[in-house]
Amino acid sequence: MTGAVTHDPPPAASGRQGRPLIITEDTQLLDDLLRLCAAAGATPEVRHSLPRGRGSWESAPLVLVGDDAARRVRGATRRRGVVLVGRDQDDSGVWRRAVEIGADHVLVLPDGEQWLVDRIADVAEGVGRPALTVGVIGGRGGAGASTLACALAVTSARQGLRTLLVDADPLGGGLDVLLGGETAQGLRWPAFAASRGRVGGGALEESLPELYALRVLSWDRGDRVAVPPQAVRAVLAAARRRGGTVVVDLPRRVDDGVAEVLAQLDVGLLVVPAELRAVAAAGRVASAVGMVLKDVRVAVRGPYAPGLDDREVARLLGLPLVGEVPVEPVLLRPDGGRTPPGAAARGPLARFCKEFWERALTEVGSG
């Protein structure tokens, strides 16, 4: 059981990192709290009573007060991020004691363990604003969605943003290959197939291959072509907690795993070649994606069929227009196959991506 006494967020919302503070003399409760801290990747400070003077009570990003210690901290300075932790489900007096010490939440173990692990992990990671998360999907096969996804990620990293590129299409051949990093050291999707609950954002980032100043979560060359939806949810949530940007290359089919990705996206970009069959196919894709993701926009690729331009394609699909995705000449050369999309900072594709990020990040900042 968990319950909120106030609605103020704990200090972790500001991105401040530090050690959680535990105050209790109950050895059984302390063992449980230490176990939960370990599961969240945090090393707490432990006290039997209120620390003397100004110090860890004020500075700790999260304070866990055992119900046995509520009386001993009653006179402490009021602050946010205090959780009163007990064991007795039937003790109605716990709410009164929580109000007396200014606790934000009341938590009764073992029911509230997962909630508490998540809160401890948040402060251990210094969670702030979640990453701006953009999905890219082709209106038809060969539309160039993977190329645009890579270019967006490369451009984001070049601008100094923490960037993660996620390959959500197991049949796409691997984005690490498109970036020329198929032999780079690091984990691929199959390594996360057993993930459940919460995945540490920092640990995830450090485990992935680093290419062109960004991290890449791609597929290996093995036989596995699916990861359970729970694992997809946990991994993407961990990626978003790190902040910066996350770019996801999506397949055109929407299964349970893709639905988990769509639920965590801020914006979806539908890449559509300017031809009538592609527009017809893209309409079906947009309909399926739009059942989960409400902000879907269209990016049009030329050359244009007679009677079509980018605005007409957007009108036919009934979607907002991002613009025309330019062709990167270097990618068309025989010797340009190992040049990552968007790597030429002054190229047309990089300029398109830079303008997209400037608009999208401004929208987030003003929202």
GROMACS .gro file of C-alpha atoms in nm:
model
  367
    1MET     CA    1   0.000   0.000   0.000
    2THR     CA    2   0.114   0.352  -0.077
    3GLY     CA    3  -0.061   0.679  -0.014
    4ALA     CA    4   0.008   1.043  -0.080
    5VAL     CA    5  -0.026   1.302   0.193
    6THR     CA    6   0.076   1.597  -0.024
    7HIS     CA    7   0.107   1.645  -0.398
    8ASP     CA    8   0.450   1.805  -0.407
    9PRO     CA    9   0.710   1.609  -0.605
   10PRO     CA   10   1.027   1.500  -0.426
   11PRO     CA   11   1.352   1.686  -0.494
   12ALA     CA   12   1.451   1.425  -0.751
   13ALA     CA   13   1.230   1.606  -1.001
   14SER     CA   14   1.491   1.879  -1.023
   15GLY     CA   15   1.759   1.629  -1.124
   16ARG     CA   16   1.950   1.656  -0.793
   17GLN     CA   17   2.147   1.343  -0.705
   18GLY     CA   18   2.246   1.224  -0.358
   19ARG     CA   19   2.218   0.942  -0.105
   20PRO     CA   20   1.877   0.846   0.034
   21LEU     CA   21   1.854   0.882   0.413
   22ILE     CA   22   1.703   0.599   0.620
   23ILE     CA   23   1.596   0.665   0.979
   24THR     CA   24   1.490   0.359   1.179
   25GLU     CA   25   1.589   0.131   1.468
   26ASP     CA   26   1.373  -0.155   1.342
   27THR     CA   27   1.634  -0.406   1.219
   28GLN     CA   28   1.387  -0.606   1.011
   29LEU     CA   29   1.258  -0.292   0.841
   30LEU     CA   30   1.615  -0.170   0.790
   31ASP     CA   31   1.710  -0.498   0.621
   32ASP     CA   32   1.418  -0.460   0.382
   33LEU     CA   33   1.499  -0.097   0.303
   34LEU     CA   34   1.866  -0.178   0.241
   35ARG     CA   35   1.760  -0.458   0.008
   36LEU     CA   36   1.533  -0.222  -0.187
   37CYS     CA   37   1.807   0.041  -0.208
   38ALA     CA   38   2.045  -0.220  -0.346
   39ALA     CA   39   1.785  -0.321  -0.606
   40ALA     CA   40   1.760   0.044  -0.711
   41GLY     CA   41   2.137   0.090  -0.730
   42ALA     CA   42   2.160   0.332  -0.436
   43THR     CA   43   2.377   0.333  -0.122
   44PRO     CA   44   2.184   0.504   0.159
   45GLU     CA   45   2.291   0.681   0.475
   46VAL     CA   46   2.143   0.511   0.783
   47ARG     CA   47   2.055   0.684   1.111
   48HIS     CA   48   1.864   0.572   1.418
   49SER     CA   49   1.727   0.919   1.484
   50LEU     CA   50   1.719   1.267   1.334
   51PRO     CA   51   2.072   1.381   1.235
   52ARG     CA   52   2.196   1.667   1.451
   53GLY     CA   53   2.240   2.013   1.298
   54ARG     CA   54   2.182   2.097   0.934
   55GLY     CA   55   2.298   1.820   0.706
   56SER     CA   56   2.162   1.503   0.555
   57TRP     CA   57   1.802   1.565   0.666
   58GLU     CA   58   1.791   1.878   0.452
   59SER     CA   59   2.018   1.762   0.167
   60ALA     CA   60   1.910   1.400   0.109
   61PRO     CA   61   1.698   1.370  -0.208
   62LEU     CA   62   1.475   1.114  -0.035
   63VAL     CA   63   1.418   1.039   0.335
   64LEU     CA   64   1.273   0.703   0.444
   65VAL     CA   65   1.145   0.724   0.801
   66GLY     CA   66   1.055   0.399   0.972
   67ASP     CA   67   0.725   0.411   1.157
   68ASP     CA   68   0.919   0.335   1.475
   69ALA     CA   69   1.114   0.660   1.431
   70ALA     CA   70   0.823   0.894   1.353
   71ARG     CA   71   0.816   1.032   1.707
   72ARG     CA   72   1.191   1.103   1.703
   73VAL     CA   73   1.174   1.318   1.387
   74ARG     CA   74   0.856   1.505   1.478
   75GLY     CA   75   1.034   1.835   1.532
   76ALA     CA   76   1.243   1.825   1.213
   77THR     CA   77   1.235   2.101   0.955
   78ARG     CA   78   0.956   2.042   0.706
   79ARG     CA   79   1.079   1.937   0.362
   80ARG     CA   80   0.964   1.746   0.057
   81GLY     CA   81   1.063   1.389  -0.029
   82VAL     CA   82   0.985   1.227   0.310
   83VAL     CA   83   0.825   0.880   0.308
   84LEU     CA   84   0.692   0.715   0.623
   85VAL     CA   85   0.744   0.338   0.596
   86GLY     CA   86   0.565   0.081   0.809
   87ARG     CA   87   0.444  -0.278   0.813
   88ASP     CA   88   0.103  -0.278   0.981
   89GLN     CA   89  -0.171  -0.262   0.717
   90ASP     CA   90  -0.437  -0.208   0.985
   91ASP     CA   91  -0.269   0.080   1.172
   92SER     CA   92  -0.492   0.382   1.107
   93GLY     CA   93  -0.265   0.600   1.319
   94VAL     CA   94   0.007   0.593   1.055
   95TRP     CA   95  -0.166   0.875   0.866
   96ARG     CA   96  -0.166   1.100   1.172
   97ARG     CA   97   0.204   1.033   1.228
   98ALA     CA   98   0.276   1.107   0.862
   99VAL     CA   99   0.108   1.446   0.891
  100GLU     CA  100   0.301   1.520   1.211
  101ILE     CA  101   0.638   1.474   1.038
  102GLY     CA  102   0.533   1.631   0.707
  103ALA     CA  103   0.566   1.313   0.502
  104ASP     CA  104   0.468   1.320   0.134
  105HIS     CA  105   0.378   0.951   0.124
  106VAL     CA  106   0.286   0.662   0.350
  107LEU     CA  107   0.412   0.323   0.238
  108VAL     CA  108   0.337  -0.018   0.390
  109LEU     CA  109   0.564  -0.310   0.305
  110PRO     CA  110   0.567  -0.545   0.129
  111ASP     CA  111   0.290  -0.414  -0.099
  112GLY     CA  112   0.468  -0.089  -0.182
  113GLU     CA  113   0.810  -0.234  -0.264
  114GLN     CA  114   0.807  -0.170  -0.640
  115TRP     CA  115   0.687   0.188  -0.592
  116LEU     CA  116   0.968   0.250  -0.346
  117VAL     CA  117   1.235   0.091  -0.568
  118ASP     CA  118   1.127   0.324  -0.849
  119ARG     CA  119   1.147   0.633  -0.625
  120ILE     CA  120   1.490   0.537  -0.491
  121ALA     CA  121   1.617   0.467  -0.842
  122ASP     CA  122   1.487   0.806  -0.955
  123VAL     CA  123   1.693   0.992  -0.697
  124ALA     CA  124   1.996   0.769  -0.755
  125GLU     CA  125   1.985   0.857  -1.125
  126GLY     CA  126   1.905   1.224  -1.069
  127VAL     CA  127   1.595   1.206  -1.287
  128GLY     CA  128   1.492   1.534  -1.449
  129ARG     CA  129   1.301   1.606  -1.770
  130PRO     CA  130   1.252   1.284  -1.970
  131ALA     CA  131   1.408   1.254  -2.312
  132LEU     CA  132   1.226   1.396  -2.611
  133THR     CA  133   1.133   1.069  -2.781
  134VAL     CA  134   1.071   1.057  -3.155
  135GLY     CA  135   0.962   0.756  -3.358
  136VAL     CA  136   1.024   0.726  -3.732
  137ILE     CA  137   0.816   0.491  -3.946
  138GLY     CA  138   0.795   0.433  -4.319
  139GLY     CA  139   0.469   0.484  -4.505
  140ARG     CA  140   0.575   0.191  -4.723
  141GLY     CA  141   0.875  -0.036  -4.754
  142GLY     CA  142   1.191   0.143  -4.862
  143ALA     CA  143   1.058   0.486  -4.767
  144GLY     CA  144   1.383   0.585  -4.597
  145ALA     CA  145   1.266   0.578  -4.235
  146SER     CA  146   1.586   0.415  -4.108
  147THR     CA  147   1.799   0.669  -4.291
  148LEU     CA  148   1.603   0.957  -4.135
  149ALA     CA  149   1.613   0.798  -3.790
  150CYS     CA  150   1.991   0.766  -3.806
  151ALA     CA  151   2.029   1.121  -3.938
  152LEU     CA  152   1.813   1.260  -3.658
  153ALA     CA  153   2.021   1.076  -3.397
  154VAL     CA  154   2.356   1.177  -3.548
  155THR     CA  155   2.242   1.539  -3.566
  156SER     CA  156   2.115   1.538  -3.209
  157ALA     CA  157   2.445   1.401  -3.079
  158ARG     CA  158   2.640   1.658  -3.280
  159GLN     CA  159   2.442   1.929  -3.102
  160GLY     CA  160   2.568   1.800  -2.768
  161LEU     CA  161   2.251   1.624  -2.656
  162ARG     CA  162   2.259   1.287  -2.484
  163THR     CA  163   2.122   1.068  -2.764
  164LEU     CA  164   2.003   0.709  -2.791
  165LEU     CA  165   1.906   0.549  -3.121
  166VAL     CA  166   1.675   0.250  -3.082
  167ASP     CA  167   1.619  -0.009  -3.355
  168ALA     CA  168   1.266  -0.143  -3.301
  169ASP     CA  169   1.257  -0.331  -3.633
  170PRO     CA  170   1.413  -0.677  -3.590
  171LEU     CA  171   1.382  -0.746  -3.964
  172GLY     CA  172   1.546  -0.425  -4.076
  173GLY     CA  173   1.905  -0.549  -4.089
  174GLY     CA  174   2.033  -0.351  -3.791
  175LEU     CA  175   2.089   0.021  -3.746
  176ASP     CA  176   2.439  -0.052  -3.620
  177VAL     CA  177   2.514  -0.177  -3.973
  178LEU     CA  178   2.375   0.143  -4.124
  179LEU     CA  179   2.609   0.337  -3.895
  180GLY     CA  180   2.905   0.112  -3.979
  181GLY     CA  181   2.926  -0.025  -3.625
  182GLU     CA  182   2.813  -0.386  -3.650
  183THR     CA  183   3.135  -0.502  -3.478
  184ALA     CA  184   3.123  -0.237  -3.203
  185GLN     CA  185   3.133  -0.374  -2.849
  186GLY     CA  186   2.813  -0.356  -2.649
  187LEU     CA  187   2.479  -0.524  -2.588
  188ARG     CA  188   2.202  -0.573  -2.841
  189TRP     CA  189   1.827  -0.628  -2.794
  190PRO     CA  190   1.840  -1.004  -2.717
  191ALA     CA  191   2.044  -0.929  -2.403
  192PHE     CA  192   1.744  -0.739  -2.262
  193ALA     CA  193   1.478  -0.999  -2.343
  194ALA     CA  194   1.445  -1.101  -1.977
  195SER     CA  195   1.417  -0.743  -1.845
  196ARG     CA  196   1.123  -0.678  -1.613
  197GLY     CA  197   1.024  -0.397  -1.381
  198ARG     CA  198   1.282  -0.123  -1.381
  199VAL     CA  199   1.605  -0.108  -1.582
  200GLY     CA  200   1.874   0.134  -1.463
  201GLY     CA  201   1.912   0.420  -1.712
  202GLY     CA  202   2.282   0.468  -1.647
  203ALA     CA  203   2.357   0.099  -1.670
  204LEU     CA  204   2.162   0.074  -1.996
  205GLU     CA  205   2.351   0.363  -2.152
  206GLU     CA  206   2.691   0.231  -2.052
  207SER     CA  207   2.615  -0.119  -2.185
  208LEU     CA  208   2.533  -0.010  -2.541
  209PRO     CA  209   2.768   0.049  -2.836
  210GLU     CA  210   2.876   0.410  -2.878
  211LEU     CA  211   2.892   0.535  -3.237
  212TYR     CA  212   2.930   0.897  -3.348
  213ALA     CA  213   2.883   1.026  -2.991
  214LEU     CA  214   2.549   0.848  -2.950
  215ARG     CA  215   2.441   0.515  -2.804
  216VAL     CA  216   2.275   0.253  -3.024
  217LEU     CA  217   2.039  -0.026  -2.924
  218SER     CA  218   2.017  -0.254  -3.225
  219TRP     CA  219   1.966  -0.619  -3.311
  220ASP     CA  220   2.239  -0.877  -3.341
  221ARG     CA  221   2.275  -1.128  -3.621
  222GLY     CA  222   2.111  -1.410  -3.424
  223ASP     CA  223   1.777  -1.583  -3.470
  224ARG     CA  224   1.577  -1.388  -3.210
  225VAL     CA  225   1.336  -1.147  -3.379
  226ALA     CA  226   1.116  -1.051  -3.085
  227VAL     CA  227   1.152  -0.918  -2.732
  228PRO     CA  228   0.865  -0.946  -2.481
  229PRO     CA  229   0.657  -0.627  -2.450
  230GLN     CA  230   0.743  -0.596  -2.081
  231ALA     CA  231   1.112  -0.582  -2.170
  232VAL     CA  232   1.051  -0.323  -2.441
  233ARG     CA  233   0.857  -0.109  -2.193
  234ALA     CA  234   1.128  -0.133  -1.926
  235VAL     CA  235   1.418  -0.059  -2.161
  236LEU     CA  236   1.256   0.239  -2.332
  237ALA     CA  237   1.144   0.385  -2.000
  238ALA     CA  238   1.503   0.361  -1.876
  239ALA     CA  239   1.628   0.534  -2.191
  240ARG     CA  240   1.380   0.820  -2.149
  241ARG     CA  241   1.477   0.880  -1.786
  242ARG     CA  242   1.829   0.975  -1.895
  243GLY     CA  243   1.703   1.287  -2.069
  244GLY     CA  244   1.824   1.431  -2.399
  245THR     CA  245   1.670   1.264  -2.703
  246VAL     CA  246   1.566   0.913  -2.799
  247VAL     CA  247   1.506   0.824  -3.166
  248VAL     CA  248   1.325   0.500  -3.249
  249ASP     CA  249   1.321   0.334  -3.591
  250LEU     CA  250   0.983   0.159  -3.608
  251PRO     CA  251   0.858  -0.129  -3.824
  252ARG     CA  252   0.539  -0.077  -4.023
  253ARG     CA  253   0.348  -0.346  -3.835
  254VAL     CA  254   0.205  -0.266  -3.491
  255ASP     CA  255   0.237  -0.563  -3.254
  256ASP     CA  256   0.238  -0.561  -2.874
  257GLY     CA  257   0.604  -0.462  -2.854
  258VAL     CA  258   0.565  -0.175  -3.100
  259ALA     CA  259   0.255  -0.059  -2.912
  260GLU     CA  260   0.471  -0.030  -2.599
  261VAL     CA  261   0.711   0.193  -2.792
  262LEU     CA  262   0.432   0.406  -2.939
  263ALA     CA  263   0.290   0.465  -2.590
  264GLN     CA  264   0.616   0.632  -2.483
  265LEU     CA  265   0.673   0.848  -2.792
  266ASP     CA  266   0.627   1.223  -2.793
  267VAL     CA  267   0.619   1.257  -3.173
  268GLY     CA  268   0.590   1.017  -3.463
  269LEU     CA  269   0.731   1.097  -3.808
  270LEU     CA  270   0.572   0.911  -4.099
  271VAL     CA  271   0.810   0.909  -4.397
  272VAL     CA  272   0.615   0.900  -4.723
  273PRO     CA  273   0.749   0.894  -5.081
  274ALA     CA  274   0.548   1.130  -5.299
  275GLU     CA  275   0.365   0.872  -5.509
  276LEU     CA  276   0.002   0.765  -5.496
  277ARG     CA  277   0.058   0.401  -5.391
  278ALA     CA  278   0.289   0.514  -5.113
  279VAL     CA  279   0.031   0.764  -4.990
  280ALA     CA  280  -0.237   0.493  -4.992
  281ALA     CA  281  -0.013   0.257  -4.796
  282ALA     CA  282   0.089   0.535  -4.557
  283GLY     CA  283  -0.276   0.602  -4.479
  284ARG     CA  284  -0.312   0.250  -4.338
  285VAL     CA  285   0.007   0.284  -4.136
  286ALA     CA  286  -0.105   0.621  -3.998
  287SER     CA  287  -0.440   0.474  -3.897
  288ALA     CA  288  -0.275   0.189  -3.704
  289VAL     CA  289  -0.014   0.410  -3.538
  290GLY     CA  290  -0.270   0.679  -3.456
  291MET     CA  291  -0.465   0.437  -3.238
  292VAL     CA  292  -0.184   0.467  -2.981
  293LEU     CA  293   0.013   0.781  -3.073
  294LYS     CA  294  -0.179   1.104  -3.119
  295ASP     CA  295   0.101   1.329  -3.249
  296VAL     CA  296   0.187   1.186  -3.591
  297ARG     CA  297   0.342   1.411  -3.856
  298VAL     CA  298   0.437   1.347  -4.216
  299ALA     CA  299   0.780   1.391  -4.375
  300VAL     CA  300   0.765   1.366  -4.755
  301ARG     CA  301   1.034   1.232  -4.986
  302GLY     CA  302   1.067   1.319  -5.352
  303PRO     CA  303   1.076   1.285  -5.644
  304TYR     CA  304   0.713   1.387  -5.683
  305ALA     CA  305   0.456   1.212  -5.895
  306PRO     CA  306   0.253   1.441  -6.124
  307GLY     CA  307   0.003   1.646  -5.925
  308LEU     CA  308   0.170   1.584  -5.590
  309ASP     CA  309   0.381   1.802  -5.366
  310ASP     CA  310   0.459   1.779  -4.995
  311ARG     CA  311   0.154   1.982  -4.890
  312GLU     CA  312  -0.079   1.772  -5.102
  313VAL     CA  313   0.061   1.449  -4.951
  314ALA     CA  314   0.003   1.587  -4.600
  315ARG     CA  315  -0.349   1.697  -4.697
  316LEU     CA  316  -0.437   1.354  -4.836
  317LEU     CA  317  -0.318   1.190  -4.515
  318GLY     CA  318  -0.476   1.451  -4.289
  319LEU     CA  319  -0.149   1.495  -4.096
  320PRO     CA  320   0.068   1.796  -4.008
  321LEU     CA  321   0.361   1.843  -4.245
  322VAL     CA  322   0.715   1.842  -4.109
  323GLY     CA  323   0.867   1.912  -4.450
  324GLU     CA  324   1.043   1.750  -4.740
  325VAL     CA  325   1.321   1.508  -4.649
  326PRO     CA  326   1.613   1.603  -4.873
  327VAL     CA  327   1.839   1.360  -5.053
  328GLU     CA  328   2.195   1.337  -4.917
  329PRO     CA  329   2.415   1.321  -5.230
  330VAL     CA  330   2.707   1.155  -5.052
  331LEU     CA  331   2.487   0.858  -4.961
  332LEU     CA  332   2.424   0.794  -5.331
  333ARG     CA  333   2.790   0.759  -5.422
  334PRO     CA  334   2.947   0.411  -5.446
  335ASP     CA  335   3.204   0.512  -5.183
  336GLY     CA  336   2.944   0.667  -4.954
  337GLY     CA  337   2.797   0.344  -4.825
  338ARG     CA  338   2.981   0.369  -4.493
  339THR     CA  339   2.899   0.735  -4.441
  340PRO     CA  340   2.629   0.765  -4.171
  341PRO     CA  341   2.318   0.958  -4.269
  342GLY     CA  342   2.342   1.314  -4.143
  343ALA     CA  343   2.716   1.293  -4.083
  344ALA     CA  344   2.784   1.585  -4.321
  345ALA     CA  345   2.699   1.873  -4.088
  346ARG     CA  346   2.643   2.115  -4.376
  347GLY     CA  347   2.454   1.868  -4.591
  348PRO     CA  348   2.084   1.910  -4.668
  349LEU     CA  349   1.975   1.612  -4.457
  350ALA     CA  350   2.165   1.738  -4.150
  351ARG     CA  351   2.012   2.084  -4.195
  352PHE     CA  352   1.664   1.931  -4.215
  353CYS     CA  353   1.727   1.735  -3.893
  354LYS     CA  354   1.875   2.036  -3.714
  355GLU     CA  355   1.569   2.244  -3.795
  356PHE     CA  356   1.340   1.964  -3.678
  357TRP     CA  357   1.517   1.939  -3.340
  358GLU     CA  358   1.512   2.315  -3.293
  359ARG     CA  359   1.134   2.323  -3.342
  360ALA     CA  360   1.064   2.010  -3.139
  361LEU     CA  361   1.280   2.112  -2.843
  362THR     CA  362   1.120   2.457  -2.843
  363GLU     CA  363   0.776   2.295  -2.831
  364VAL     CA  364   0.883   2.085  -2.532
  365GLY     CA  365   1.032   2.385  -2.353
  366SER     CA  366   0.717   2.590  -2.399
  367GLY     CA  367   0.481   2.308  -2.310
   0.00000   0.00000   0.00000
